[in-house]
């Protein structure tokens, strides 16, 4: 049984690399992303693509209003 880990997946290079390293280290991943502004939508779409490309068990997108 693999150890579970949560990765905060922004859609950027750093969080994608962290997810890839956790997978390489045999963790079972759950990804968490936040939707918080219109400018952020492009990064959120990248996070969704990363979550689909990687063996991520679950990807949750949380809504947040920071305005």
Tab-separated table of C-alpha atoms in Angstrom:
chain	number	residue	atom	x	y	z
A	1	UNK	CA	0.000	0.000	0.000
A	2	UNK	CA	1.426	3.371	-1.047
A	3	UNK	CA	1.651	6.324	1.287
A	4	UNK	CA	-0.724	9.106	0.273
A	5	UNK	CA	0.444	12.682	-0.219
A	6	UNK	CA	-1.237	15.951	-1.124
A	7	UNK	CA	0.394	18.270	-3.637
A	8	UNK	CA	-0.711	21.867	-4.145
A	9	UNK	CA	-0.894	21.976	-7.932
A	10	UNK	CA	-0.816	25.530	-9.302
A	11	UNK	CA	-0.106	24.617	-12.903
A	12	UNK	CA	3.385	26.068	-12.771
A	13	UNK	CA	6.740	24.379	-13.165
A	14	UNK	CA	7.522	24.122	-9.439
A	15	UNK	CA	4.329	22.329	-8.438
A	16	UNK	CA	4.507	20.037	-11.487
A	17	UNK	CA	8.078	19.119	-10.528
A	18	UNK	CA	7.032	18.475	-6.918
A	19	UNK	CA	4.239	16.194	-8.155
A	20	UNK	CA	6.613	14.335	-10.482
A	21	UNK	CA	9.125	13.830	-7.664
A	22	UNK	CA	6.434	12.535	-5.306
A	23	UNK	CA	5.308	10.061	-7.981
A	24	UNK	CA	8.927	8.987	-8.523
A	25	UNK	CA	9.177	8.448	-4.757
A	26	UNK	CA	6.138	6.114	-4.969
A	27	UNK	CA	3.569	8.334	-3.270
A	28	UNK	CA	-0.099	8.067	-4.172
A	29	UNK	CA	-1.035	11.650	-5.001
A	30	UNK	CA	-4.049	13.785	-4.360
A	31	UNK	CA	-3.802	17.198	-6.033
A	32	UNK	CA	-5.354	20.393	-4.740
A	33	UNK	CA	-5.733	23.559	-6.829
A	34	UNK	CA	-7.410	26.887	-6.140
A	35	UNK	CA	-9.531	29.016	-8.470
A	36	UNK	CA	-9.187	32.598	-7.257
A	37	UNK	CA	-9.154	35.054	-10.178
A	38	UNK	CA	-9.619	35.454	-13.900
A	39	UNK	CA	-5.875	35.941	-14.492
A	40	UNK	CA	-5.232	32.647	-12.769
A	41	UNK	CA	-7.523	30.671	-15.106
A	42	UNK	CA	-4.694	29.812	-17.544
A	43	UNK	CA	-2.595	28.312	-14.738
A	44	UNK	CA	-5.604	26.388	-13.469
A	45	UNK	CA	-6.099	24.884	-16.939
A	46	UNK	CA	-2.433	23.825	-16.892
A	47	UNK	CA	-2.974	22.219	-13.464
A	48	UNK	CA	-5.927	20.252	-14.855
A	49	UNK	CA	-3.781	19.030	-17.767
A	50	UNK	CA	-0.954	18.022	-15.424
A	51	UNK	CA	-3.392	16.135	-13.194
A	52	UNK	CA	-4.693	14.227	-16.224
A	53	UNK	CA	-1.196	13.423	-17.519
A	54	UNK	CA	0.177	12.189	-14.183
A	55	UNK	CA	-1.082	9.191	-12.191
A	56	UNK	CA	-2.931	11.386	-9.701
A	57	UNK	CA	-5.689	9.600	-7.793
A	58	UNK	CA	-7.843	12.674	-7.228
A	59	UNK	CA	-7.729	16.369	-8.157
A	60	UNK	CA	-9.845	18.848	-6.211
A	61	UNK	CA	-10.322	22.447	-7.349
A	62	UNK	CA	-11.319	24.760	-4.519
A	63	UNK	CA	-13.151	28.032	-5.162
A	64	UNK	CA	-11.787	31.077	-3.359
A	65	UNK	CA	-12.782	34.730	-3.578
A	66	UNK	CA	-9.762	36.850	-2.667
A	67	UNK	CA	-11.155	40.149	-3.955
